[in-house]
PDB file of C-alpha atoms and ligand atoms in Angstrom:
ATOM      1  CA  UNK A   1      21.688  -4.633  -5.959  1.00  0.00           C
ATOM      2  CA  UNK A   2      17.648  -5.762  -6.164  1.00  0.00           C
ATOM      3  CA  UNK A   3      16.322  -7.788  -8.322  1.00  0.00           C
ATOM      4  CA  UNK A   4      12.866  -6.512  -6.228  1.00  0.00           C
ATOM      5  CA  UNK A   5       9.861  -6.078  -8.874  1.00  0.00           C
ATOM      6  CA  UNK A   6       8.352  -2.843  -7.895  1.00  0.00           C
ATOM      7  CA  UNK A   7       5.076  -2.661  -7.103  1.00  0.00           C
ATOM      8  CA  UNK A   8       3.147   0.323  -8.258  1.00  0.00           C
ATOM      9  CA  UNK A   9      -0.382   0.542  -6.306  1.00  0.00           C
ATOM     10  CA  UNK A  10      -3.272   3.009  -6.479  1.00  0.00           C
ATOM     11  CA  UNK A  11      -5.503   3.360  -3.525  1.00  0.00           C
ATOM     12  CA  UNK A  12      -8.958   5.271  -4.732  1.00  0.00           C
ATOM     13  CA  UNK A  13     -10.349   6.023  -1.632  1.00  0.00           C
ATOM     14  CA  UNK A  14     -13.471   7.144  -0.984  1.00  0.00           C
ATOM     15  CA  UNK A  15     -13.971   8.243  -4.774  1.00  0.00           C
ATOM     16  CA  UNK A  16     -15.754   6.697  -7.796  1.00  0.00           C
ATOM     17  CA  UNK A  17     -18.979   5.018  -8.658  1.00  0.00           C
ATOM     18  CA  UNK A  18     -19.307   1.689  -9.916  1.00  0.00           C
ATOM     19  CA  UNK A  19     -19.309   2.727 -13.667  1.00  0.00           C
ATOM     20  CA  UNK A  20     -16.664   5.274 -12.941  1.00  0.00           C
ATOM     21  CA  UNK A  21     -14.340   2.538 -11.139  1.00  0.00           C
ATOM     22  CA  UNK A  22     -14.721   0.456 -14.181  1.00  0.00           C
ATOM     23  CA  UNK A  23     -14.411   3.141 -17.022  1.00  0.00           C
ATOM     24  CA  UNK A  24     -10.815   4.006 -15.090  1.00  0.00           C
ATOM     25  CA  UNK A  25     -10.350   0.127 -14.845  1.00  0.00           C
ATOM     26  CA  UNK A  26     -10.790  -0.004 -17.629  1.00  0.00           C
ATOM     27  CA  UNK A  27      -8.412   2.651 -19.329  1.00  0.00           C
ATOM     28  CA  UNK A  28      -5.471   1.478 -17.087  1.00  0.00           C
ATOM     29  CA  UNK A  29      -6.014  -1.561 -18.570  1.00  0.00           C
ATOM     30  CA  UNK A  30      -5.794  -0.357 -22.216  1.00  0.00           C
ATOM     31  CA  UNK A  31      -2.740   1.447 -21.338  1.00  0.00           C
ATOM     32  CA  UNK A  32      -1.113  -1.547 -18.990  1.00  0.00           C
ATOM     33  CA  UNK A  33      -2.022  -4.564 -21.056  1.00  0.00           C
ATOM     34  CA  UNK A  34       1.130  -6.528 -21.731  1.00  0.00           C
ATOM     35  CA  UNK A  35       3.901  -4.726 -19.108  1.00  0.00           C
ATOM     36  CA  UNK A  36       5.856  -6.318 -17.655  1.00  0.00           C
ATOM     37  CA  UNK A  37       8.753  -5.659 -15.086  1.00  0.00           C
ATOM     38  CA  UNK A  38       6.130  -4.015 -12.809  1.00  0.00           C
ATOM     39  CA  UNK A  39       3.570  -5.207 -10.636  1.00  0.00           C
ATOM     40  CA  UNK A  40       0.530  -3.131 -10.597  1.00  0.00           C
ATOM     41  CA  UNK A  41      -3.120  -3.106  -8.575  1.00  0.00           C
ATOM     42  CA  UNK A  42      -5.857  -0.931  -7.830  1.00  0.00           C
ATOM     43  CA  UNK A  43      -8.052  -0.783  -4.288  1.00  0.00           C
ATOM     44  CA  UNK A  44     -11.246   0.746  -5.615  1.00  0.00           C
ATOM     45  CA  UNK A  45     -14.302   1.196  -3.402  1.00  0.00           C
ATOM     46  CA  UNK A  46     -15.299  -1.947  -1.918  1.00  0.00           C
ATOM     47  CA  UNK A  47     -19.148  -1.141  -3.616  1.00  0.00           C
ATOM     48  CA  UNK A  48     -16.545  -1.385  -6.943  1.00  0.00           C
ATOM     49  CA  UNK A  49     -14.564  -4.347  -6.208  1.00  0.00           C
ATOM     50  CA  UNK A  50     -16.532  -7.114  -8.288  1.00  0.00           C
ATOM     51  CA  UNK A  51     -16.829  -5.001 -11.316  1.00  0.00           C
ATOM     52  CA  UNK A  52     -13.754  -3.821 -11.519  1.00  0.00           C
ATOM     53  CA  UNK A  53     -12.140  -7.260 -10.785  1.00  0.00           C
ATOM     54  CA  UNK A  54     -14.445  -8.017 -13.900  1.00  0.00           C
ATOM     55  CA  UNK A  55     -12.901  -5.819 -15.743  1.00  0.00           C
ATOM     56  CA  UNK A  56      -9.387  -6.301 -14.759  1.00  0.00           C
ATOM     57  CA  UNK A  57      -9.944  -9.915 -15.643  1.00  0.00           C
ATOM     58  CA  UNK A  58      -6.856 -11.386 -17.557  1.00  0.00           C
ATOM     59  CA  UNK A  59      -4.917  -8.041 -17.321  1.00  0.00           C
ATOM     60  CA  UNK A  60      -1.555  -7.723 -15.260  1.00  0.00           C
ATOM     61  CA  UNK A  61      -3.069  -5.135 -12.929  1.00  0.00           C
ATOM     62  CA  UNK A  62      -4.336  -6.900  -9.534  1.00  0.00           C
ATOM     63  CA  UNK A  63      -6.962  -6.147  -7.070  1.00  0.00           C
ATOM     64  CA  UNK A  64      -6.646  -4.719  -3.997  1.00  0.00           C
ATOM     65  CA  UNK A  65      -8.752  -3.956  -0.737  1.00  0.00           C
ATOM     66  CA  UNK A  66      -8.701  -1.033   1.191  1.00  0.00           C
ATOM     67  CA  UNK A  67      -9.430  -2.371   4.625  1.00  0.00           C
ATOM     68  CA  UNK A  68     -10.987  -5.239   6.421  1.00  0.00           C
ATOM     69  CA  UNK A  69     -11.923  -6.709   9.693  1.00  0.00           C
ATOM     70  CA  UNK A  70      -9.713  -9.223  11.275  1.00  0.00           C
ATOM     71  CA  UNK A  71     -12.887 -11.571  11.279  1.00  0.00           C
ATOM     72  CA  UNK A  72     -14.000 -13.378   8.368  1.00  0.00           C
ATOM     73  CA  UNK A  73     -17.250 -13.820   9.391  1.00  0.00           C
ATOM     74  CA  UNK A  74     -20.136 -13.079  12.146  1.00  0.00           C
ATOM     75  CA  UNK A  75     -21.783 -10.462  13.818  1.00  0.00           C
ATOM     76  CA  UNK A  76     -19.877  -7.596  12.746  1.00  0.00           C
ATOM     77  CA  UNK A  77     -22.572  -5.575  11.434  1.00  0.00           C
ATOM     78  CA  UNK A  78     -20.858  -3.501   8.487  1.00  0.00           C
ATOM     79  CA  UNK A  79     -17.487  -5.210   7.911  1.00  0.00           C
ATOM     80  CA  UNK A  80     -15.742  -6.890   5.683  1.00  0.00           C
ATOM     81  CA  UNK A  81     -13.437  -9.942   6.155  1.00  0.00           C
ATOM     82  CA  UNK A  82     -10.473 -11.433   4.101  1.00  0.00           C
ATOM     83  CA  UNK A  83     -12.327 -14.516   3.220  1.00  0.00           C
ATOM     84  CA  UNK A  84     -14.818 -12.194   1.358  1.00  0.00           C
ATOM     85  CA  UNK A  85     -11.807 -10.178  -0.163  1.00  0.00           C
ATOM     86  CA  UNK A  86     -10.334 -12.976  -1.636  1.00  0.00           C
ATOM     87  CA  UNK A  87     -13.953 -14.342  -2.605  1.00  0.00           C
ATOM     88  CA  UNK A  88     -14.332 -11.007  -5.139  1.00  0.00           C
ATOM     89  CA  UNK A  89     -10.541 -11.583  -6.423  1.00  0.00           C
ATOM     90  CA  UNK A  90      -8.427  -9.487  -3.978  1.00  0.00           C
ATOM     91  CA  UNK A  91      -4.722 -10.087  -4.126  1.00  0.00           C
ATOM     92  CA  UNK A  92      -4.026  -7.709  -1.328  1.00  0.00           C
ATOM     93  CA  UNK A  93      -5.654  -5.334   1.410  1.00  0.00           C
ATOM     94  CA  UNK A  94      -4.107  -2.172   2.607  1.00  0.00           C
ATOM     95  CA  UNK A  95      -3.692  -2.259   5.876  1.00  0.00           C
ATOM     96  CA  UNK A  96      -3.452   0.645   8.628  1.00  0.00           C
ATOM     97  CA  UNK A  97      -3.686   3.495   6.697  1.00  0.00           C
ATOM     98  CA  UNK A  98      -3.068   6.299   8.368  1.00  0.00           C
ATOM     99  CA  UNK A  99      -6.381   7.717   7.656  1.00  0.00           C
ATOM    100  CA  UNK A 100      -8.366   4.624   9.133  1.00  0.00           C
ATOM    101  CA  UNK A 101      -5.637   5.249  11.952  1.00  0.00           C
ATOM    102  CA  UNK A 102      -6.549   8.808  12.274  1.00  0.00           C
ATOM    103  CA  UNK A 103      -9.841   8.964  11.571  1.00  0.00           C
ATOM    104  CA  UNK A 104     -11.481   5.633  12.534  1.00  0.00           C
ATOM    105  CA  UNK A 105      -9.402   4.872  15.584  1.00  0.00           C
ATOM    106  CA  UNK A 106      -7.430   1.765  14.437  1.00  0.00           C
ATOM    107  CA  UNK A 107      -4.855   0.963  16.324  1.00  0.00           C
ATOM    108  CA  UNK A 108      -1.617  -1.052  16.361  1.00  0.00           C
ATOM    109  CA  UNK A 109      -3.504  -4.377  18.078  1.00  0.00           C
ATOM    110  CA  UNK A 110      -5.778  -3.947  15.411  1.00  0.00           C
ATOM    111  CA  UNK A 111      -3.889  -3.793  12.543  1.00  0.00           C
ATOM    112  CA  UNK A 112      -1.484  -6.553  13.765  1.00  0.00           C
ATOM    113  CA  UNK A 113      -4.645  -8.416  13.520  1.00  0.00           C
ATOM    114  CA  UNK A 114      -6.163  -7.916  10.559  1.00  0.00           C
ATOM    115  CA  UNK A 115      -2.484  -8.605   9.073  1.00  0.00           C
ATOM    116  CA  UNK A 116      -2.860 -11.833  10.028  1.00  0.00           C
ATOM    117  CA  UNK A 117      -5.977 -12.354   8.976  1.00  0.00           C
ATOM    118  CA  UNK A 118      -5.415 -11.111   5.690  1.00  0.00           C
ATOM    119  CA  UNK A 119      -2.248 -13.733   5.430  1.00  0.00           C
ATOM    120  CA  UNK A 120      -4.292 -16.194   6.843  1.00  0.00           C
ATOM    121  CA  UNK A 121      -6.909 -15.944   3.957  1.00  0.00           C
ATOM    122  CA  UNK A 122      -4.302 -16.127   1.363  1.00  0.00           C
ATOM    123  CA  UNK A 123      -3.757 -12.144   0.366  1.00  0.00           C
ATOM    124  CA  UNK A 124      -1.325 -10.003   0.896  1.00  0.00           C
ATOM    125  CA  UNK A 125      -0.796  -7.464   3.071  1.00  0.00           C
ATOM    126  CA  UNK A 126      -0.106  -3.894   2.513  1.00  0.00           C
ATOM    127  CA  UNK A 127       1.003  -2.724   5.394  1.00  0.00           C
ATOM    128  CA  UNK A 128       1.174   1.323   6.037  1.00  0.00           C
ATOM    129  CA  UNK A 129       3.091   3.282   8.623  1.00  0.00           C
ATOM    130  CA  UNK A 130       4.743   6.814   8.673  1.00  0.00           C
ATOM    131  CA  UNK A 131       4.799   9.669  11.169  1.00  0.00           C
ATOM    132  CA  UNK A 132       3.208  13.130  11.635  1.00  0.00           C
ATOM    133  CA  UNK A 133       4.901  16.268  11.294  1.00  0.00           C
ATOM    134  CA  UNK A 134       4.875  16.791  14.510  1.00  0.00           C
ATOM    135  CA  UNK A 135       6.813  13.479  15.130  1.00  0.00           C
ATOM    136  CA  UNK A 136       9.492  14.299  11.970  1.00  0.00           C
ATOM    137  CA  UNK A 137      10.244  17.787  13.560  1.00  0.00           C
ATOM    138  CA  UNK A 138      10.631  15.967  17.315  1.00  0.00           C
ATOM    139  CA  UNK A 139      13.452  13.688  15.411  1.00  0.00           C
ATOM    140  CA  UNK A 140      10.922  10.655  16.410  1.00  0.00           C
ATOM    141  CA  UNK A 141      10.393   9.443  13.121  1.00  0.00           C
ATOM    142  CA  UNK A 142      12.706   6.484  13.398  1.00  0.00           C
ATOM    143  CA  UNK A 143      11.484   5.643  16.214  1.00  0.00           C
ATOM    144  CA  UNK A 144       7.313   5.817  15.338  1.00  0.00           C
ATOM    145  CA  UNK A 145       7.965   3.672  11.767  1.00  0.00           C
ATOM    146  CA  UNK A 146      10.003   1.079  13.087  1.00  0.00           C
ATOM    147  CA  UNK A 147       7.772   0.850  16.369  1.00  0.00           C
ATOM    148  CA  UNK A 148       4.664   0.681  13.994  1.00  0.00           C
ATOM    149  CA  UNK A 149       6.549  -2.206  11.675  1.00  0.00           C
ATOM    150  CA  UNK A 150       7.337  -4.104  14.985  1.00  0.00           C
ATOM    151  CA  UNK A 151       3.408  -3.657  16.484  1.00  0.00           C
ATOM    152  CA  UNK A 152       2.204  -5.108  13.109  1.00  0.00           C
ATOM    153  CA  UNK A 153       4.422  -7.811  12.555  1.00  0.00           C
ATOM    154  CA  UNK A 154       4.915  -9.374  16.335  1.00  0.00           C
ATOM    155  CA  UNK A 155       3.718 -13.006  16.399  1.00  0.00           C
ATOM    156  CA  UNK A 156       2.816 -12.229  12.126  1.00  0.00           C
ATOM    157  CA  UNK A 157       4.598 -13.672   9.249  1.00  0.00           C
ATOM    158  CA  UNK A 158       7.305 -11.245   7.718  1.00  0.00           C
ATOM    159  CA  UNK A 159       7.937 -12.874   4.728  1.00  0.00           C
ATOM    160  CA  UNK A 160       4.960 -12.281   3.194  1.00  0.00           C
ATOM    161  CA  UNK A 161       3.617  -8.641   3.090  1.00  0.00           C
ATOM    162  CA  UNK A 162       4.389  -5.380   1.777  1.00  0.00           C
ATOM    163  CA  UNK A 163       5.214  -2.642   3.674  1.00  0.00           C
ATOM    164  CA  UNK A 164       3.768   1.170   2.063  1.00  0.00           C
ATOM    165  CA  UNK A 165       6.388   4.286   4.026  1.00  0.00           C
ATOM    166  CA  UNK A 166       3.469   7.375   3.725  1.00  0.00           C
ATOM    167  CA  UNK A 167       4.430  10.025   6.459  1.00  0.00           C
ATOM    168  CA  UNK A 168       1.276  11.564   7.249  1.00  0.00           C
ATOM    169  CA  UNK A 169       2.395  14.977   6.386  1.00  0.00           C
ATOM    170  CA  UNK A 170       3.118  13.866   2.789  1.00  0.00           C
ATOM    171  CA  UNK A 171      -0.434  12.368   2.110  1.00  0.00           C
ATOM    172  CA  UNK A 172      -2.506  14.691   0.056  1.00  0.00           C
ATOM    173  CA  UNK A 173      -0.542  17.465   0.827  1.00  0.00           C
ATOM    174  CA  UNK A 174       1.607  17.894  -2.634  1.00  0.00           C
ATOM    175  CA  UNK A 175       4.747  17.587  -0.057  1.00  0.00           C
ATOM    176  CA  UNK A 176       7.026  14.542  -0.782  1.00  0.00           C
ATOM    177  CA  UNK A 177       9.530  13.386   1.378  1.00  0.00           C
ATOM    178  CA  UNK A 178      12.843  14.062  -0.779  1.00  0.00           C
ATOM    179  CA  UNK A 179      14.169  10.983  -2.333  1.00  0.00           C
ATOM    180  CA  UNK A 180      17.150  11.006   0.406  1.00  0.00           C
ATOM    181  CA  UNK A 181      15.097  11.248   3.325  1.00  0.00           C
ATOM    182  CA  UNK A 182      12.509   8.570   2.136  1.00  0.00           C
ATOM    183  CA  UNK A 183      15.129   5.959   1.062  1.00  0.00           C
ATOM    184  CA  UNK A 184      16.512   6.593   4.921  1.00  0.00           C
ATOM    185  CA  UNK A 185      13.603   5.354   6.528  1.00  0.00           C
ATOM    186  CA  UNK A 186      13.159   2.816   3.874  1.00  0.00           C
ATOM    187  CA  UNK A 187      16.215   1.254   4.459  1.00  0.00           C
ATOM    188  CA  UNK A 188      15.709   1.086   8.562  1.00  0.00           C
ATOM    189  CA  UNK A 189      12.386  -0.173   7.891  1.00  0.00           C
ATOM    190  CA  UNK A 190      14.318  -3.175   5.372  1.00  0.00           C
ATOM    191  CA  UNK A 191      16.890  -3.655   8.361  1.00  0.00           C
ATOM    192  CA  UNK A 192      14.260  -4.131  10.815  1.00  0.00           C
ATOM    193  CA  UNK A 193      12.657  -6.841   8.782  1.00  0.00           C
ATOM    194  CA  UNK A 194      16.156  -8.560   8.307  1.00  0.00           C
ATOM    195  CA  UNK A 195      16.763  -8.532  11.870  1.00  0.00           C
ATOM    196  CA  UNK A 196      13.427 -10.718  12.056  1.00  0.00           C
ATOM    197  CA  UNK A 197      13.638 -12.767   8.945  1.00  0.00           C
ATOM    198  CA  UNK A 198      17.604 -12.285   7.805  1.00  0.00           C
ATOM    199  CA  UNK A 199      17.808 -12.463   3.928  1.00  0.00           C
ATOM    200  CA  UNK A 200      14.517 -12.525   3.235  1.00  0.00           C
ATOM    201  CA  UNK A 201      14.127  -9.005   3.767  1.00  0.00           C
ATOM    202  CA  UNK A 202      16.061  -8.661   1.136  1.00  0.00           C
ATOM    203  CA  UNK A 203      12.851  -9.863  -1.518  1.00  0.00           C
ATOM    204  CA  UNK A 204      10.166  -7.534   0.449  1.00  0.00           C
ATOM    205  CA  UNK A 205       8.567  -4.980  -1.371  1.00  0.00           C
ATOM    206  CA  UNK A 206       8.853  -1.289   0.718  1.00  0.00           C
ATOM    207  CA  UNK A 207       6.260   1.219  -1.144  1.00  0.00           C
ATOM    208  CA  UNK A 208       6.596   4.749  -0.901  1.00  0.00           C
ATOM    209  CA  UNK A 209       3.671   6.416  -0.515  1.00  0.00           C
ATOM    210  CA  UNK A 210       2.327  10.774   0.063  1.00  0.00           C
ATOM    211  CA  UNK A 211       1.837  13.242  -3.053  1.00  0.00           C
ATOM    212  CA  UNK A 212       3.581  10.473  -5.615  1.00  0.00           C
ATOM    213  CA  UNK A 213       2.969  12.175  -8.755  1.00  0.00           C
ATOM    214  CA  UNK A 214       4.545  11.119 -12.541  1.00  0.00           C
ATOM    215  CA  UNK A 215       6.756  14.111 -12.234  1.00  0.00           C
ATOM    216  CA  UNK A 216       8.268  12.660  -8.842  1.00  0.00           C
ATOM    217  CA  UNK A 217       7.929   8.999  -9.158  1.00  0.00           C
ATOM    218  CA  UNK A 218      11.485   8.718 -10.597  1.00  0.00           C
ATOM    219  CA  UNK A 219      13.656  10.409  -8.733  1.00  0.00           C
ATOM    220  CA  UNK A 220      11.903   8.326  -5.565  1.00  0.00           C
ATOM    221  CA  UNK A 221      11.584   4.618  -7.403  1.00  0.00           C
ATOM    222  CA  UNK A 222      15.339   5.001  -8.139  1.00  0.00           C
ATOM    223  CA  UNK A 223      16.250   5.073  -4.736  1.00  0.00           C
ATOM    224  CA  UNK A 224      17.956   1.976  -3.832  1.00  0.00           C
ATOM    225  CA  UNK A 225      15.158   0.544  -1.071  1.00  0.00           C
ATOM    226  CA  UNK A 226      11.879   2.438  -2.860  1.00  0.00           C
ATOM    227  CA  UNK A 227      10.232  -0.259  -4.516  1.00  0.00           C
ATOM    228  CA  UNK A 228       6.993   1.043  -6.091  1.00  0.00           C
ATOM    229  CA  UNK A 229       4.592   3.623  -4.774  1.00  0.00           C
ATOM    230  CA  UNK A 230       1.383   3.607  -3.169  1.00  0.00           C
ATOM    231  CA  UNK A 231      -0.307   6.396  -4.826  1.00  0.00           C
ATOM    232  CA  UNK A 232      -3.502   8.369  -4.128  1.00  0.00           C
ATOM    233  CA  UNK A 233      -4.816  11.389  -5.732  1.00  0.00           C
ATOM    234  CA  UNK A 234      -2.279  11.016  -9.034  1.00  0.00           C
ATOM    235  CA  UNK A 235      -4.172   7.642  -9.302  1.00  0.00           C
ATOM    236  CA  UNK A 236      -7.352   8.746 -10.062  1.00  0.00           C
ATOM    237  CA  UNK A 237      -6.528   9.909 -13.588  1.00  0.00           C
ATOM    238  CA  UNK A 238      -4.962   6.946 -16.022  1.00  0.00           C
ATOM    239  CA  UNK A 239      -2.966   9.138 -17.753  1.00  0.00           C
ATOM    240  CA  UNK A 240      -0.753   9.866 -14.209  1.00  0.00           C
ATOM    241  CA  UNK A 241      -1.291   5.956 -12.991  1.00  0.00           C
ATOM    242  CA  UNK A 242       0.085   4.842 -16.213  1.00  0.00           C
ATOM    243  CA  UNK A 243       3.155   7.642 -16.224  1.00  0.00           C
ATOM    244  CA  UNK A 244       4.124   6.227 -12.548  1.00  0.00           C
ATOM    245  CA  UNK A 245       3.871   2.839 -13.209  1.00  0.00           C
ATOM    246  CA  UNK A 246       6.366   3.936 -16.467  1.00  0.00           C
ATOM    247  CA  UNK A 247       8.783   5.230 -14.554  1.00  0.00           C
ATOM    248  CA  UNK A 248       9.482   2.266 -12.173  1.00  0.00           C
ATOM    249  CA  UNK A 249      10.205   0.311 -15.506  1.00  0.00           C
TER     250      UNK A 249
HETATM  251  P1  13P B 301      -1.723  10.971  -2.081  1.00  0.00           P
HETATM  252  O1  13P B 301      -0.929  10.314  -3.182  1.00  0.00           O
HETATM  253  O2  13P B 301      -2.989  11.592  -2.546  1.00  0.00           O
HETATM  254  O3  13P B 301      -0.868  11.895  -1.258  1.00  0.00           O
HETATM  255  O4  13P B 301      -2.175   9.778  -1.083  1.00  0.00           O
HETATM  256  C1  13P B 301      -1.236   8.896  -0.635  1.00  0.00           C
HETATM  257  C2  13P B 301      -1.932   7.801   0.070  1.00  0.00           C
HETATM  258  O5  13P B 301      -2.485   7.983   1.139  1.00  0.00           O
HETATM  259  C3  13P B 301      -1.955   6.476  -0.580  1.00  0.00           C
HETATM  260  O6  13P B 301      -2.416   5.503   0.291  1.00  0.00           O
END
């Protein structure tokens, strides 16, 4: 029923120097040049993004961010802002992960914010939510995605963002959520966003994200509201990039 092009995104994290950013950069792009049927991007370090948007030049693999402050400029000792994301050749920013929302305190004001923000400078949004274990096993997890979608979209523009499903339990963990139990909250999360913006829902792209690996990343992208993967640790390595980007072809 979708004619949704996935969108298959690797977030690096806290790993990789300049010249190792680019040498991966680099390789994906040997590997990628030329797909299409697939959208694809990267959110290396922010010390990597200018290189490796050199590199990535011409190529159909985009840039992406892996935070920002709602402001685009000021004194905000330390931050980044969207205007400066877009300046280095972002095409989106991740946004609420749920290790700046575990570890770094964001919360749902702030991400709402910084989802404008990043709309308002042009990019797009890549929006993450899930629950904790502890959530899944109190039968909340309905309940804690949907509330998260609603916190970060109230007063925002639906239409244009990307929402990334990672349940916390699944991130790093080699657990995945099975393919049933994924598409589930997928499809709540799609029917929340048509109750705010009717068909149009029906174009968004909902990412699954938490231990995607090439030997998973089918039997999730075929589910019928998965559409692409944010991927960590299996994104670090070309070889299993490339292989998950495959398999939503
Ligand atoms: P892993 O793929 O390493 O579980 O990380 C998922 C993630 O947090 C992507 O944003």
């Amino acid at each position: 029923m979708t004619s949704r092009t996935p969108l298959i995104a690797g977030n690096w994290k806290l790993h990789n120097t300049i010249a190792q950013s680019v040498t991966l950069a680099t390789a994906l792009r040997a590997e990628l040049d030329g797909t299409s049927g697939v959208e694809i991007a990267v959110a290396p370090v922010a010390t990597a993004l200018h290189p490796v948007a050199s590199a990535l030049e011409g190529s159909p693999i985009a840039l992406a961010a892996q935070n920002t402050h709602w402001e685009s400029r000021g004194a905000f000792t330390g931050e980044l802002g969207p205007a400066l994301l877009a300046d280095v050749g972002c095409r989106y920013v991740i946004v609420g992960h749920s290790e700046r929302r575990q570890l770094f305190g964001e919360t749902e004001e702030g991400v709402r914010k910084k989802v404008r923000a990043v709309q308002a400078a042009g990019l797009v949004p890549i929006v993450c939510v899930g629950e904790t274990l502890a959530q899944r096993e109190e039968d909340a997890t309905l309940g804690i995605v949907l509330g998260q979608v609603d916190a970060a979209l109230a007063g925002n523009d639906a239409s244009r963002l990307v929402i990334a499903y990672e349940p916390v339990w699944a991130i790093g963990t080699g657990k995945t959520a099975s393919p049933a139990d994924a598409q589930a909250v997928h499809a709540a999360i799609r029917g929340r966003l048509s109750a705010v913006i009717g068909e149009l829902a029906q174009r968004l792209q909902i990412l699954y994200g938490g231990s995607v690996k090439a030997e998973n990343a089918r039997d999730l992208l075929s589910q019928p509201d998965i559409d692409g993967a944010l991927v960590g640790g299996a994104s670090l390595e070309a070889k299993s990039f490339t292989s998950i980007v495959r398999a939503a072809l």
